PDB file of C-alpha atoms in Angstrom:
ATOM      1  CA  UNK A   1      90.733 -42.831  72.179  1.00 32.00           C
ATOM      2  CA  UNK A   2      94.226 -41.443  72.028  1.00 29.00           C
ATOM      3  CA  UNK A   3      94.727 -41.384  75.798  1.00 33.00           C
ATOM      4  CA  UNK A   4      94.663 -45.178  76.000  1.00 35.00           C
ATOM      5  CA  UNK A   5      98.284 -45.306  74.915  1.00 34.00           C
ATOM      6  CA  UNK A   6     101.059 -44.021  77.238  1.00 34.00           C
ATOM      7  CA  UNK A   7     102.919 -41.037  75.819  1.00 36.00           C
ATOM      8  CA  UNK A   8     106.383 -41.808  74.499  1.00 36.00           C
ATOM      9  CA  UNK A   9     107.907 -38.936  76.464  1.00 36.00           C
ATOM     10  CA  UNK A  10     106.739 -40.303  79.812  1.00 36.00           C
ATOM     11  CA  UNK A  11     109.297 -41.961  82.038  1.00 33.00           C
ATOM     12  CA  UNK A  12     108.498 -45.446  83.273  1.00 31.00           C
ATOM     13  CA  UNK A  13     108.873 -45.755  87.061  1.00 33.00           C
ATOM     14  CA  UNK A  14     110.988 -48.599  88.280  1.00 33.00           C
ATOM     15  CA  UNK A  15     109.486 -51.208  90.559  1.00 33.00           C
ATOM     16  CA  UNK A  16     111.441 -53.436  92.902  1.00 35.00           C
ATOM     17  CA  UNK A  17     114.866 -52.634  91.489  1.00 36.00           C
ATOM     18  CA  UNK A  18     113.821 -52.817  87.853  1.00 36.00           C
ATOM     19  CA  UNK A  19     112.541 -56.387  88.036  1.00 37.00           C
ATOM     20  CA  UNK A  20     110.731 -57.109  84.797  1.00 37.00           C
ATOM     21  CA  UNK A  21     107.469 -58.534  86.009  1.00 33.00           C
ATOM     22  CA  UNK A  22     105.355 -59.615  83.119  1.00 35.00           C
ATOM     23  CA  UNK A  23     105.707 -61.113  79.688  1.00 37.00           C
ATOM     24  CA  UNK A  24     102.692 -62.063  77.643  1.00 37.00           C
ATOM     25  CA  UNK A  25     102.267 -64.006  74.444  1.00 35.00           C
ATOM     26  CA  UNK A  26      99.372 -63.132  72.178  1.00 38.00           C
ATOM     27  CA  UNK A  27      98.247 -65.214  69.218  1.00 35.00           C
ATOM     28  CA  UNK A  28      98.113 -62.387  66.718  1.00 38.00           C
ATOM     29  CA  UNK A  29      99.033 -58.739  66.434  1.00 37.00           C
ATOM     30  CA  UNK A  30      96.343 -56.474  67.883  1.00 39.00           C
ATOM     31  CA  UNK A  31      95.830 -53.107  69.526  1.00 41.00           C
ATOM     32  CA  UNK A  32      95.857 -54.012  73.210  1.00 45.00           C
ATOM     33  CA  UNK A  33      97.286 -51.401  75.568  1.00 52.00           C
ATOM     34  CA  UNK A  34      98.743 -52.131  78.983  1.00 58.00           C
ATOM     35  CA  UNK A  35      98.475 -50.132  82.171  1.00 60.00           C
ATOM     36  CA  UNK A  36      99.720 -51.106  85.622  1.00 61.00           C
ATOM     37  CA  UNK A  37      97.759 -50.063  88.678  1.00 64.00           C
ATOM     38  CA  UNK A  38      99.457 -50.267  92.049  1.00 59.00           C
ATOM     39  CA  UNK A  39      97.733 -50.446  95.422  1.00 57.00           C
ATOM     40  CA  UNK A  40      99.927 -49.331  98.203  1.00 47.00           C
ATOM     41  CA  UNK A  41     102.214 -50.375 101.031  1.00 38.00           C
ATOM     42  CA  UNK A  42     101.735 -50.852 104.738  1.00 38.00           C
ATOM     43  CA  UNK A  43     103.602 -51.234 108.008  1.00 34.00           C
ATOM     44  CA  UNK A  44     102.959 -53.139 111.213  1.00 35.00           C
ATOM     45  CA  UNK A  45     104.161 -53.406 114.800  1.00 33.00           C
ATOM     46  CA  UNK A  46     106.156 -56.554 115.392  1.00 37.00           C
ATOM     47  CA  UNK A  47     107.159 -58.210 118.684  1.00 36.00           C
ATOM     48  CA  UNK A  48     110.317 -60.331 118.772  1.00 40.00           C
ATOM     49  CA  UNK A  49     111.797 -61.935 121.935  1.00 43.00           C
ATOM     50  CA  UNK A  50     109.903 -59.638 124.230  1.00 44.00           C
ATOM     51  CA  UNK A  51     111.160 -56.489 122.517  1.00 45.00           C
ATOM     52  CA  UNK A  52     108.883 -54.156 120.612  1.00 46.00           C
ATOM     53  CA  UNK A  53     110.263 -53.370 117.233  1.00 45.00           C
ATOM     54  CA  UNK A  54     108.650 -51.334 114.494  1.00 43.00           C
ATOM     55  CA  UNK A  55     109.386 -53.200 111.333  1.00 55.00           C
ATOM     56  CA  UNK A  56     108.321 -52.010 107.937  1.00 64.00           C
ATOM     57  CA  UNK A  57     106.491 -54.574 105.882  1.00 72.00           C
ATOM     58  CA  UNK A  58     105.898 -54.084 102.198  1.00 79.00           C
ATOM     59  CA  UNK A  59     102.534 -55.386 101.001  1.00 85.00           C
ATOM     60  CA  UNK A  60     101.115 -54.398  97.648  1.00 87.00           C
ATOM     61  CA  UNK A  61      99.590 -55.738  94.493  1.00 87.00           C
ATOM     62  CA  UNK A  62     100.029 -54.656  90.906  1.00 86.00           C
ATOM     63  CA  UNK A  63      97.230 -55.108  88.382  1.00 87.00           C
ATOM     64  CA  UNK A  64      97.965 -55.076  84.671  1.00 87.00           C
ATOM     65  CA  UNK A  65      94.962 -53.894  82.648  1.00 87.00           C
ATOM     66  CA  UNK A  66      94.762 -54.746  78.958  1.00 87.00           C
ATOM     67  CA  UNK A  67      92.184 -53.034  76.768  1.00 89.00           C
ATOM     68  CA  UNK A  68      90.893 -54.392  73.468  1.00 89.00           C
ATOM     69  CA  UNK A  69      88.406 -52.420  71.336  1.00 90.00           C
ATOM     70  CA  UNK A  70      86.291 -55.459  70.423  1.00 88.00           C
ATOM     71  CA  UNK A  71      85.679 -58.936  71.826  1.00 88.00           C
ATOM     72  CA  UNK A  72      84.555 -61.569  69.364  1.00 86.00           C
ATOM     73  CA  UNK A  73      81.822 -63.939  70.529  1.00 84.00           C
ATOM     74  CA  UNK A  74      81.551 -67.677  69.954  1.00 86.00           C
ATOM     75  CA  UNK A  75      79.773 -69.428  67.098  1.00 85.00           C
ATOM     76  CA  UNK A  76      77.442 -72.201  68.256  1.00 81.00           C
ATOM     77  CA  UNK A  77      74.925 -74.503  66.596  1.00 86.00           C
ATOM     78  CA  UNK A  78      71.321 -73.621  67.525  1.00 85.00           C
ATOM     79  CA  UNK A  79      67.811 -74.788  66.685  1.00 86.00           C
ATOM     80  CA  UNK A  80      65.174 -72.077  66.259  1.00 84.00           C
ATOM     81  CA  UNK A  81      62.079 -72.901  68.358  1.00 83.00           C
ATOM     82  CA  UNK A  82      60.135 -69.788  67.429  1.00 78.00           C
ATOM     83  CA  UNK A  83      58.561 -68.197  70.511  1.00 75.00           C
ATOM     84  CA  UNK A  84      60.969 -70.111  72.773  1.00 76.00           C
ATOM     85  CA  UNK A  85      63.998 -68.719  70.965  1.00 76.00           C
ATOM     86  CA  UNK A  86      67.089 -70.467  69.641  1.00 80.00           C
ATOM     87  CA  UNK A  87      68.513 -73.331  71.704  1.00 81.00           C
ATOM     88  CA  UNK A  88      72.031 -74.754  71.451  1.00 81.00           C
ATOM     89  CA  UNK A  89      72.272 -78.272  70.068  1.00 81.00           C
ATOM     90  CA  UNK A  90      75.313 -80.524  69.601  1.00 81.00           C
ATOM     91  CA  UNK A  91      76.818 -80.967  66.168  1.00 83.00           C
ATOM     92  CA  UNK A  92      76.549 -84.356  64.460  1.00 85.00           C
ATOM     93  CA  UNK A  93      79.943 -85.495  63.266  1.00 84.00           C
ATOM     94  CA  UNK A  94      81.077 -81.899  63.251  1.00 83.00           C
ATOM     95  CA  UNK A  95      78.067 -80.821  61.139  1.00 90.00           C
ATOM     96  CA  UNK A  96      75.437 -78.387  62.451  1.00 88.00           C
ATOM     97  CA  UNK A  97      71.907 -79.560  61.546  1.00 85.00           C
ATOM     98  CA  UNK A  98      70.464 -76.273  62.781  1.00 86.00           C
ATOM     99  CA  UNK A  99      71.835 -72.772  62.305  1.00 86.00           C
ATOM    100  CA  UNK A 100      75.229 -71.371  63.230  1.00 89.00           C
ATOM    101  CA  UNK A 101      74.943 -68.180  65.276  1.00 86.00           C
ATOM    102  CA  UNK A 102      77.496 -66.025  67.023  1.00 84.00           C
ATOM    103  CA  UNK A 103      76.783 -65.038  70.629  1.00 83.00           C
ATOM    104  CA  UNK A 104      78.588 -62.943  73.196  1.00 82.00           C
ATOM    105  CA  UNK A 105      80.351 -60.277  71.131  1.00 86.00           C
ATOM    106  CA  UNK A 106      80.827 -56.882  72.742  1.00 86.00           C
ATOM    107  CA  UNK A 107      82.529 -53.569  72.068  1.00 88.00           C
ATOM    108  CA  UNK A 108      85.235 -52.770  74.593  1.00 87.00           C
ATOM    109  CA  UNK A 109      87.071 -55.521  76.445  1.00 89.00           C
ATOM    110  CA  UNK A 110      89.084 -55.275  79.666  1.00 91.00           C
ATOM    111  CA  UNK A 111      91.301 -58.189  80.667  1.00 90.00           C
ATOM    112  CA  UNK A 112      93.715 -58.245  83.588  1.00 92.00           C
ATOM    113  CA  UNK A 113      96.132 -60.117  85.777  1.00 92.00           C
ATOM    114  CA  UNK A 114      97.410 -59.213  89.253  1.00 94.00           C
ATOM    115  CA  UNK A 115     100.585 -59.903  91.220  1.00 93.00           C
ATOM    116  CA  UNK A 116     100.694 -59.748  95.024  1.00 94.00           C
ATOM    117  CA  UNK A 117     104.000 -58.913  96.739  1.00 92.00           C
ATOM    118  CA  UNK A 118     104.859 -59.392 100.405  1.00 90.00           C
ATOM    119  CA  UNK A 119     108.338 -58.584 101.727  1.00 86.00           C
ATOM    120  CA  UNK A 120     110.119 -60.097  98.710  1.00 87.00           C
ATOM    121  CA  UNK A 121     111.381 -58.916  95.359  1.00 86.00           C
ATOM    122  CA  UNK A 122     109.416 -61.698  93.698  1.00 89.00           C
ATOM    123  CA  UNK A 123     105.614 -61.999  93.830  1.00 92.00           C
ATOM    124  CA  UNK A 124     103.909 -64.258  96.344  1.00 93.00           C
ATOM    125  CA  UNK A 125     100.742 -64.922  94.348  1.00 95.00           C
ATOM    126  CA  UNK A 126      99.329 -64.259  90.889  1.00 96.00           C
ATOM    127  CA  UNK A 127      95.725 -63.938  89.736  1.00 96.00           C
ATOM    128  CA  UNK A 128      94.879 -64.558  86.072  1.00 94.00           C
ATOM    129  CA  UNK A 129      91.473 -63.522  84.725  1.00 91.00           C
ATOM    130  CA  UNK A 130      89.687 -65.355  81.904  1.00 87.00           C
ATOM    131  CA  UNK A 131      86.312 -63.810  81.070  1.00 84.00           C
ATOM    132  CA  UNK A 132      84.128 -64.021  84.221  1.00 81.00           C
ATOM    133  CA  UNK A 133      86.396 -66.475  86.032  1.00 86.00           C
ATOM    134  CA  UNK A 134      89.958 -66.492  87.283  1.00 90.00           C
ATOM    135  CA  UNK A 135      92.657 -68.565  88.967  1.00 93.00           C
ATOM    136  CA  UNK A 136      95.131 -67.992  91.796  1.00 96.00           C
ATOM    137  CA  UNK A 137      98.710 -69.224  91.438  1.00 96.00           C
ATOM    138  CA  UNK A 138     101.486 -69.361  94.038  1.00 96.00           C
ATOM    139  CA  UNK A 139     105.023 -68.490  92.951  1.00 95.00           C
ATOM    140  CA  UNK A 140     107.660 -71.200  93.435  1.00 94.00           C
ATOM    141  CA  UNK A 141     111.016 -69.356  93.569  1.00 91.00           C
ATOM    142  CA  UNK A 142     113.043 -72.588  93.447  1.00 91.00           C
ATOM    143  CA  UNK A 143     111.648 -73.639  90.074  1.00 91.00           C
ATOM    144  CA  UNK A 144     110.777 -70.193  88.758  1.00 91.00           C
ATOM    145  CA  UNK A 145     107.160 -71.192  88.062  1.00 94.00           C
ATOM    146  CA  UNK A 146     103.686 -70.368  89.336  1.00 96.00           C
ATOM    147  CA  UNK A 147     101.655 -73.289  90.727  1.00 96.00           C
ATOM    148  CA  UNK A 148      97.850 -73.482  90.605  1.00 95.00           C
ATOM    149  CA  UNK A 149      96.065 -73.095  93.965  1.00 96.00           C
ATOM    150  CA  UNK A 150      92.391 -72.279  93.413  1.00 93.00           C
ATOM    151  CA  UNK A 151      89.905 -70.603  91.117  1.00 87.00           C
ATOM    152  CA  UNK A 152      86.725 -68.559  91.281  1.00 88.00           C
ATOM    153  CA  UNK A 153      83.745 -67.737  89.074  1.00 83.00           C
ATOM    154  CA  UNK A 154      82.829 -64.091  89.405  1.00 80.00           C
ATOM    155  CA  UNK A 155      79.644 -64.296  87.339  1.00 74.00           C
ATOM    156  CA  UNK A 156      77.638 -66.933  85.489  1.00 66.00           C
ATOM    157  CA  UNK A 157      76.276 -70.355  86.435  1.00 64.00           C
ATOM    158  CA  UNK A 158      77.936 -72.317  83.662  1.00 65.00           C
ATOM    159  CA  UNK A 159      81.442 -70.875  83.633  1.00 69.00           C
ATOM    160  CA  UNK A 160      83.929 -73.303  85.130  1.00 75.00           C
ATOM    161  CA  UNK A 161      87.207 -73.194  83.214  1.00 80.00           C
ATOM    162  CA  UNK A 162      89.958 -75.761  83.547  1.00 84.00           C
ATOM    163  CA  UNK A 163      93.181 -73.920  84.319  1.00 88.00           C
ATOM    164  CA  UNK A 164      96.646 -75.437  83.735  1.00 89.00           C
ATOM    165  CA  UNK A 165      98.565 -76.538  86.818  1.00 92.00           C
ATOM    166  CA  UNK A 166     101.720 -74.489  86.141  1.00 91.00           C
ATOM    167  CA  UNK A 167     102.649 -71.149  84.669  1.00 92.00           C
ATOM    168  CA  UNK A 168     106.110 -70.994  83.160  1.00 89.00           C
ATOM    169  CA  UNK A 169     108.227 -67.879  83.182  1.00 90.00           C
ATOM    170  CA  UNK A 170     110.762 -66.244  80.916  1.00 82.00           C
ATOM    171  CA  UNK A 171     114.059 -65.775  82.711  1.00 74.00           C
ATOM    172  CA  UNK A 172     112.493 -66.922  86.011  1.00 73.00           C
ATOM    173  CA  UNK A 173     110.812 -63.536  86.320  1.00 77.00           C
ATOM    174  CA  UNK A 174     108.108 -62.999  83.677  1.00 85.00           C
ATOM    175  CA  UNK A 175     104.932 -65.113  83.843  1.00 92.00           C
ATOM    176  CA  UNK A 176     104.105 -66.136  80.281  1.00 92.00           C
ATOM    177  CA  UNK A 177     100.411 -65.694  79.513  1.00 92.00           C
ATOM    178  CA  UNK A 178      98.447 -66.282  76.330  1.00 92.00           C
ATOM    179  CA  UNK A 179      95.697 -64.017  75.049  1.00 88.00           C
ATOM    180  CA  UNK A 180      92.901 -65.992  73.381  1.00 86.00           C
ATOM    181  CA  UNK A 181      92.229 -65.383  69.720  1.00 86.00           C
ATOM    182  CA  UNK A 182      89.359 -62.937  69.285  1.00 84.00           C
ATOM    183  CA  UNK A 183      88.031 -63.034  72.857  1.00 84.00           C
ATOM    184  CA  UNK A 184      91.303 -62.173  74.683  1.00 86.00           C
ATOM    185  CA  UNK A 185      90.756 -64.245  77.824  1.00 84.00           C
ATOM    186  CA  UNK A 186      94.112 -64.777  79.550  1.00 87.00           C
ATOM    187  CA  UNK A 187      95.352 -68.344  79.809  1.00 88.00           C
ATOM    188  CA  UNK A 188      98.474 -69.760  81.361  1.00 89.00           C
ATOM    189  CA  UNK A 189      99.264 -72.229  78.571  1.00 89.00           C
ATOM    190  CA  UNK A 190      98.671 -72.510  74.819  1.00 89.00           C
ATOM    191  CA  UNK A 191      95.900 -74.729  73.506  1.00 85.00           C
ATOM    192  CA  UNK A 192      92.126 -75.129  73.566  1.00 85.00           C
ATOM    193  CA  UNK A 193      90.461 -74.121  76.837  1.00 79.00           C
ATOM    194  CA  UNK A 194      86.865 -74.919  77.792  1.00 75.00           C
ATOM    195  CA  UNK A 195      85.397 -72.127  79.904  1.00 73.00           C
ATOM    196  CA  UNK A 196      81.612 -72.684  79.640  1.00 69.00           C
ATOM    197  CA  UNK A 197      80.034 -76.069  80.314  1.00 62.00           C
ATOM    198  CA  UNK A 198      76.692 -75.564  78.527  1.00 59.00           C
ATOM    199  CA  UNK A 199      76.897 -74.947  75.660  1.00 67.00           C
ATOM    200  CA  UNK A 200      80.529 -75.968  75.461  1.00 73.00           C
ATOM    201  CA  UNK A 201      82.544 -72.883  74.658  1.00 79.00           C
ATOM    202  CA  UNK A 202      86.283 -72.837  74.101  1.00 81.00           C
ATOM    203  CA  UNK A 203      89.060 -70.280  73.853  1.00 84.00           C
ATOM    204  CA  UNK A 204      92.041 -70.954  71.631  1.00 85.00           C
ATOM    205  CA  UNK A 205      95.494 -69.558  72.287  1.00 87.00           C
ATOM    206  CA  UNK A 206      98.962 -70.278  70.996  1.00 87.00           C
ATOM    207  CA  UNK A 207     102.489 -69.078  70.379  1.00 87.00           C
ATOM    208  CA  UNK A 208     102.024 -66.038  68.193  1.00 83.00           C
ATOM    209  CA  UNK A 209     103.827 -62.720  68.208  1.00 84.00           C
ATOM    210  CA  UNK A 210     105.548 -62.159  71.561  1.00 84.00           C
ATOM    211  CA  UNK A 211     104.375 -59.063  73.407  1.00 81.00           C
ATOM    212  CA  UNK A 212     107.092 -57.897  75.872  1.00 80.00           C
ATOM    213  CA  UNK A 213     104.686 -55.813  77.943  1.00 79.00           C
ATOM    214  CA  UNK A 214     107.300 -54.510  80.370  1.00 76.00           C
ATOM    215  CA  UNK A 215     108.792 -52.419  77.555  1.00 78.00           C
ATOM    216  CA  UNK A 216     105.575 -50.423  77.201  1.00 77.00           C
ATOM    217  CA  UNK A 217     104.270 -49.828  80.674  1.00 74.00           C
ATOM    218  CA  UNK A 218     102.874 -46.913  82.623  1.00 74.00           C
ATOM    219  CA  UNK A 219     102.676 -47.239  86.404  1.00 73.00           C
ATOM    220  CA  UNK A 220      99.743 -45.433  88.022  1.00 71.00           C
ATOM    221  CA  UNK A 221      99.298 -45.088  91.777  1.00 73.00           C
ATOM    222  CA  UNK A 222      95.715 -45.765  92.779  1.00 68.00           C
ATOM    223  CA  UNK A 223      95.787 -43.219  95.619  1.00 72.00           C
ATOM    224  CA  UNK A 224      96.744 -40.321  93.331  1.00 69.00           C
ATOM    225  CA  UNK A 225      93.289 -39.966  91.806  1.00 69.00           C
ATOM    226  CA  UNK A 226      93.917 -36.547  90.263  1.00 76.00           C
ATOM    227  CA  UNK A 227      96.798 -37.894  88.176  1.00 77.00           C
ATOM    228  CA  UNK A 228      94.753 -40.757  86.726  1.00 83.00           C
ATOM    229  CA  UNK A 229      93.436 -40.373  83.160  1.00 86.00           C
ATOM    230  CA  UNK A 230      89.687 -40.163  82.637  1.00 87.00           C
ATOM    231  CA  UNK A 231      89.299 -43.686  81.296  1.00 86.00           C
ATOM    232  CA  UNK A 232      90.926 -45.016  84.471  1.00 86.00           C
ATOM    233  CA  UNK A 233      88.282 -43.460  86.729  1.00 88.00           C
ATOM    234  CA  UNK A 234      85.274 -44.007  84.435  1.00 90.00           C
ATOM    235  CA  UNK A 235      82.485 -45.727  86.421  1.00 91.00           C
ATOM    236  CA  UNK A 236      80.107 -46.492  83.576  1.00 90.00           C
ATOM    237  CA  UNK A 237      80.026 -49.318  81.064  1.00 88.00           C
ATOM    238  CA  UNK A 238      82.218 -49.488  77.993  1.00 89.00           C
ATOM    239  CA  UNK A 239      80.711 -50.233  74.618  1.00 84.00           C
ATOM    240  CA  UNK A 240      77.214 -51.186  73.559  1.00 84.00           C
ATOM    241  CA  UNK A 241      74.236 -52.412  75.619  1.00 86.00           C
ATOM    242  CA  UNK A 242      73.071 -55.985  75.059  1.00 83.00           C
ATOM    243  CA  UNK A 243      70.878 -56.721  72.036  1.00 85.00           C
ATOM    244  CA  UNK A 244      69.251 -59.629  70.168  1.00 84.00           C
ATOM    245  CA  UNK A 245      68.886 -61.576  73.395  1.00 80.00           C
ATOM    246  CA  UNK A 246      67.305 -64.965  74.051  1.00 76.00           C
ATOM    247  CA  UNK A 247      63.872 -64.901  75.800  1.00 74.00           C
ATOM    248  CA  UNK A 248      65.567 -66.436  78.856  1.00 68.00           C
ATOM    249  CA  UNK A 249      67.605 -63.234  79.219  1.00 67.00           C
ATOM    250  CA  UNK A 250      64.622 -61.819  81.140  1.00 65.00           C
ATOM    251  CA  UNK A 251      65.290 -64.479  83.782  1.00 61.00           C
ATOM    252  CA  UNK A 252      68.919 -63.452  84.148  1.00 60.00           C
ATOM    253  CA  UNK A 253      70.578 -65.717  81.575  1.00 65.00           C
ATOM    254  CA  UNK A 254      73.107 -63.674  79.634  1.00 65.00           C
ATOM    255  CA  UNK A 255      72.426 -65.164  76.192  1.00 77.00           C
ATOM    256  CA  UNK A 256      72.660 -62.381  73.626  1.00 82.00           C
ATOM    257  CA  UNK A 257      74.227 -61.910  70.227  1.00 84.00           C
ATOM    258  CA  UNK A 258      75.734 -58.719  71.641  1.00 86.00           C
ATOM    259  CA  UNK A 259      76.266 -58.534  75.410  1.00 84.00           C
ATOM    260  CA  UNK A 260      76.887 -55.481  77.572  1.00 86.00           C
ATOM    261  CA  UNK A 261      80.308 -53.907  77.376  1.00 86.00           C
ATOM    262  CA  UNK A 262      82.527 -54.257  80.470  1.00 90.00           C
ATOM    263  CA  UNK A 263      82.282 -52.017  83.510  1.00 89.00           C
ATOM    264  CA  UNK A 264      84.897 -49.364  84.234  1.00 90.00           C
ATOM    265  CA  UNK A 265      87.995 -50.252  86.233  1.00 90.00           C
ATOM    266  CA  UNK A 266      86.783 -48.580  89.506  1.00 88.00           C
ATOM    267  CA  UNK A 267      83.730 -50.869  89.492  1.00 89.00           C
ATOM    268  CA  UNK A 268      85.795 -54.044  89.394  1.00 87.00           C
ATOM    269  CA  UNK A 269      86.667 -56.076  92.480  1.00 84.00           C
ATOM    270  CA  UNK A 270      90.284 -56.287  93.598  1.00 83.00           C
ATOM    271  CA  UNK A 271      91.671 -59.805  93.608  1.00 83.00           C
ATOM    272  CA  UNK A 272      93.978 -59.098  96.556  1.00 79.00           C
ATOM    273  CA  UNK A 273      93.740 -56.941  99.664  1.00 68.00           C
ATOM    274  CA  UNK A 274      96.819 -55.485 101.310  1.00 55.00           C
TER     275      UNK A 274
END
């Protein structure tokens, strides 16, 4: 769809005195687009030394949405048990004695990260999403890094990624993230990342072509719904429905060769609340 890419004649609004907020590394050249969504400011009544003083406090978060037209699943070794379906089995010395099958591909792929600001020109906290899980990082202004605090699993019993302890920045201002090859999960360091315990599934990311995302950015205010493009307000699912699923899928296990496409942005949960 042509409206996924910001028009070249659009001006890019400045944010916090032109601070460049995000730099991402991706392992290979692709077609990901970036959109920033901003959820607004607030004020509060403050009491200091017995005097009432109305003091404006700036609280907001910015979410960077990255769209990819296709997400490649993972190839695993399975043993066909007929009526009971195919079951994952470990490889023997790196050799699959069963059949190699690819699971989890889907058309349409939304990935995102969020920055939360509070009274400062630098972010207070960052959230990085990797598939159906994510991690919260606190910004350390003295060292110019983000430090791991906690993580969550939004969906799935077996997803429990191991997130790196630190996120390094470029120029003490841009968090450097790595988009996984094929599946596009965002990681805070290069390497091999386990994100599903059973069967063991890994993402791989590395230093590929740098993607300076702040040079191609469109800032959209969440409250101005009429100005948002149609894909931004779409409440359905992107891509194909699930198909070629394991018999256990009827019990809620999401084991399919093709899984459902992602939900629209309005259906997703915010990682921060102002």
